[in-house]
């Protein structure tokens, strides 16, 4: 019998987040022959994004559009989503492993009495089974999980790991769904203050230039910001740099910070503590710049430069500027 797999889309700054398309691909890999993919878009004034989503290879798009849903609120979004899930009766529900996805997914799992597999980085089939890979022990090992028994499943997908497929030809039908607001909300979101590391979103950046205690001061981040500007990269940091007051905690990468998986991660003056590696060791290419040749970061680096970052980073910036001109 054909099943329905739901993808809960996420937006930021008036755009669909890249992880939404990755979640569509995750749903496609999970589904069997004849299964249907239904995307759910929740927000205010998101009609034009629904059209984009409709061309992303799903079979249906459900839009819950209301001024009351302008800012993410777990109770309001949860109520809107759960009412729709009751109707769709999904086999699997996919979220991005983002701040919102991590908040909303367990609520949906509880509502559906579903199991949950979080932070999935790969999905493959083995006979009739679907295997979900996820990192454990701060990224030192991976486990593969499979669903046992019946019942729905909730999955969160780590950004930048599952390559989205090209959109399908044609567009899926878009259905506007009513939003029945809960009678009262226990929390009201007044405003969202977003701290950005420059122009590029750290979680979805293709390149991250990251600074550690080795940058020595807030001013020490300037050469890194310049390099990031040339490479259209986001700036990140170790907790060492944040604790020292060189930058905002919004930039922190690691076990207690953000997890990033860019194509290129450039670590400048970062020793490579296990808690930092937990947030970046899945990056495709790691470049480390450190004046200590014995620094542990070199054990995970694909390319290592032993030297003073204040000499090396400006040289790299100048060379990349020339090469990219
Ligand atoms: P350091 O370890 O002091 O390293 C600085 C490096 O800079 C050194 O290797 C040095 O050789 C190099 N250096 C100095 N000057 C220069 C120069 N001019 N040019 C080139 N290199 C230079 N850390 C995180 O990053 N993220 C986390 O999420 C996180 N969570 C934690 C959670 C817990 C529960 C605990 C206990 C710790 C956590 N930490 C986390 C802290 C972590 O253990 C390390 O203390 C921290 O990562 C060190 O930061 P650092 O590499 O910038 O500093």
Coordinates of N, CA and C and ligand atoms in Angstrom, one line a residue, residues 211-216 237-243 246 252-258 265 267-279 289-297 305-312, ligand 1:
X211 N 37.9 31.0 13.8 CA 39.0 31.5 14.6 C 39.0 30.9 16.0
X212 N 40.1 30.7 16.6 CA 40.2 30.2 17.9 C 41.0 31.2 18.8
X213 N 41.4 30.7 20.0 CA 42.1 31.6 20.9 C 43.3 32.2 20.3
X214 N 43.9 31.5 19.3 CA 45.1 32.0 18.6 C 44.9 33.3 17.9
X215 N 43.6 33.8 17.7 CA 43.4 35.1 17.0 C 43.7 36.2 18.0
X216 N 43.7 35.9 19.3 CA 44.3 36.8 20.4 C 43.4 38.0 20.8
X237 N 33.8 30.2 15.1 CA 34.8 30.4 16.2 C 34.8 29.1 17.1
X238 N 35.9 29.0 17.8 CA 35.9 28.0 18.9 C 35.3 28.6 20.1
X239 N 35.0 27.7 21.1 CA 34.6 28.2 22.4 C 35.7 29.0 23.1
X240 N 36.9 28.6 22.8 CA 38.0 29.3 23.4 C 38.0 30.8 23.0
X241 N 37.7 31.1 21.7 CA 37.6 32.5 21.3 C 36.4 33.2 21.9
X242 N 35.3 32.4 22.0 CA 34.1 33.1 22.5 C 34.3 33.4 24.0
X243 N 34.8 32.4 24.7 CA 35.0 32.6 26.2 C 36.0 33.7 26.5
X246 N 36.4 37.4 22.3 CA 36.9 37.9 21.0 C 35.7 38.0 20.0
X252 N 29.9 30.2 17.9 CA 30.6 29.0 18.4 C 30.2 27.7 17.7
X253 N 31.2 27.0 17.3 CA 31.1 25.7 16.6 C 31.5 24.6 17.6
X254 N 30.8 23.5 17.7 CA 31.2 22.4 18.5 C 30.1 21.8 19.2
X255 N 30.5 21.0 20.2 CA 29.5 20.1 20.9 C 28.4 21.0 21.6
X256 N 28.8 22.1 22.1 CA 27.8 23.0 22.8 C 27.5 24.2 21.9
X257 N 28.0 24.2 20.7 CA 27.7 25.3 19.7 C 27.0 24.7 18.5
X258 N 27.3 25.3 17.4 CA 26.6 24.9 16.1 C 27.4 23.7 15.5
X265 N 36.4 23.9 5.5 CA 36.4 24.5 6.9 C 37.9 24.9 7.1
X267 N 40.3 26.3 9.8 CA 40.5 26.5 11.2 C 41.8 27.3 11.5
X268 N 41.6 28.5 12.0 CA 42.8 29.4 12.3 C 43.0 29.5 13.8
X269 N 44.2 29.1 14.2 CA 44.5 29.2 15.6 C 43.6 28.5 16.6
X270 N 43.2 27.3 16.1 CA 42.3 26.4 16.9 C 43.0 25.1 17.2
X271 N 43.1 24.7 18.5 CA 43.9 23.6 18.8 C 43.3 22.2 18.3
X272 N 42.0 22.2 18.3 CA 41.3 20.9 17.8 C 40.9 20.0 19.0
X273 N 40.3 20.7 20.0 CA 39.8 19.9 21.1 C 38.6 19.1 20.6
X274 N 38.4 17.9 21.3 CA 37.3 17.0 20.9 C 36.0 17.7 20.8
X275 N 35.7 18.6 21.7 CA 34.4 19.3 21.7 C 34.3 20.2 20.5
X276 N 35.4 20.7 20.0 CA 35.3 21.6 18.8 C 35.1 20.6 17.6
X277 N 35.9 19.5 17.6 CA 35.7 18.6 16.4 C 34.3 18.1 16.3
X278 N 33.6 18.0 17.4 CA 32.2 17.5 17.3 C 31.3 18.4 16.4
X279 N 31.7 19.6 16.2 CA 30.9 20.5 15.4 C 31.4 20.7 14.0
X289 N 45.3 26.0 10.2 CA 46.5 26.9 10.2 C 46.8 27.1 11.7
X290 N 48.0 26.6 12.1 CA 48.4 26.7 13.5 C 49.9 26.7 13.6
X291 N 50.4 27.5 14.6 CA 51.8 27.6 14.7 C 52.5 26.5 15.4
X292 N 51.6 25.6 16.0 CA 52.1 24.4 16.7 C 51.9 23.2 15.8
X293 N 53.0 22.7 15.3 CA 53.0 21.5 14.4 C 52.3 20.3 15.1
X294 N 52.3 20.3 16.4 CA 51.8 19.1 17.2 C 50.3 19.3 17.5
X295 N 49.7 20.4 17.1 CA 48.3 20.7 17.5 C 47.4 19.6 17.0
X296 N 46.5 19.1 17.8 CA 45.6 17.9 17.4 C 44.7 18.2 16.2
X297 N 44.5 19.5 15.9 CA 43.7 19.8 14.7 C 44.3 19.2 13.4
X305 N 48.8 24.0 7.5 CA 49.8 25.0 7.3 C 50.3 25.3 8.7
X306 N 51.6 25.0 8.9 CA 52.2 25.4 10.2 C 52.8 26.8 10.1
X307 N 52.2 27.7 10.8 CA 52.7 29.1 10.7 C 51.8 30.0 11.5
X308 N 52.2 31.3 11.5 CA 51.5 32.3 12.3 C 50.3 32.7 11.4
X309 N 49.1 32.6 12.0 CA 47.9 32.9 11.2 C 47.9 34.3 10.7
X310 N 48.6 35.2 11.4 CA 48.6 36.6 11.0 C 49.5 36.8 9.8
X311 N 50.3 35.9 9.5 CA 51.1 35.9 8.2 C 50.3 35.1 7.1
X312 N 49.8 34.0 7.5 CA 49.3 33.0 6.5 C 47.9 33.5 6.0
Ligands
LIG1 P1 43.3 26.7 22.5 O1 43.1 25.3 22.9 O2 43.9 27.6 23.5 O3 44.1 26.7 21.2 C1 44.6 27.8 20.6 C2 45.5 27.4 19.4 O4 46.0 28.5 18.7 C3 46.7 26.6 19.9 O5 46.8 25.4 19.2 C4 47.9 27.5 19.4 O6 49.0 26.7 19.0 C5 47.3 28.3 18.3 N1 47.9 29.6 18.0 C6 48.2 30.6 19.0 N2 48.6 31.7 18.4 C7 48.6 31.4 17.0 C8 49.0 32.1 15.9 N3 49.4 33.4 15.9 N4 48.9 31.5 14.7 C9 48.5 30.2 14.6 N5 48.1 29.5 15.6 C10 48.2 30.1 16.8 N6 35.1 24.1 22.4 C11 34.6 24.5 21.2 O7 35.3 25.0 20.4 N7 33.2 24.3 20.9 C12 32.4 23.7 21.8 O8 31.2 23.6 21.5 C13 32.9 23.3 23.1 N8 32.1 22.7 24.0 C14 32.6 22.3 25.2 C15 31.8 21.6 26.1 C16 32.4 21.2 27.3 C17 31.5 20.4 28.3 C18 33.7 21.5 27.6 C19 34.3 20.9 28.9 C20 34.5 22.1 26.7 C21 34.0 22.6 25.5 N9 34.8 23.3 24.6 C22 34.3 23.6 23.4 C23 36.1 23.8 24.9 C24 37.2 22.9 24.4 O9 37.5 21.9 25.3 C25 38.5 23.8 24.2 O10 38.9 24.4 25.4 C26 38.4 24.9 23.1 O11 37.9 24.3 21.9 C27 39.7 25.5 22.9 O12 39.6 26.6 22.0 P2 40.8 27.0 21.1 O13 41.3 25.8 20.2 O14 40.4 28.2 20.4 O15 41.9 27.4 22.1

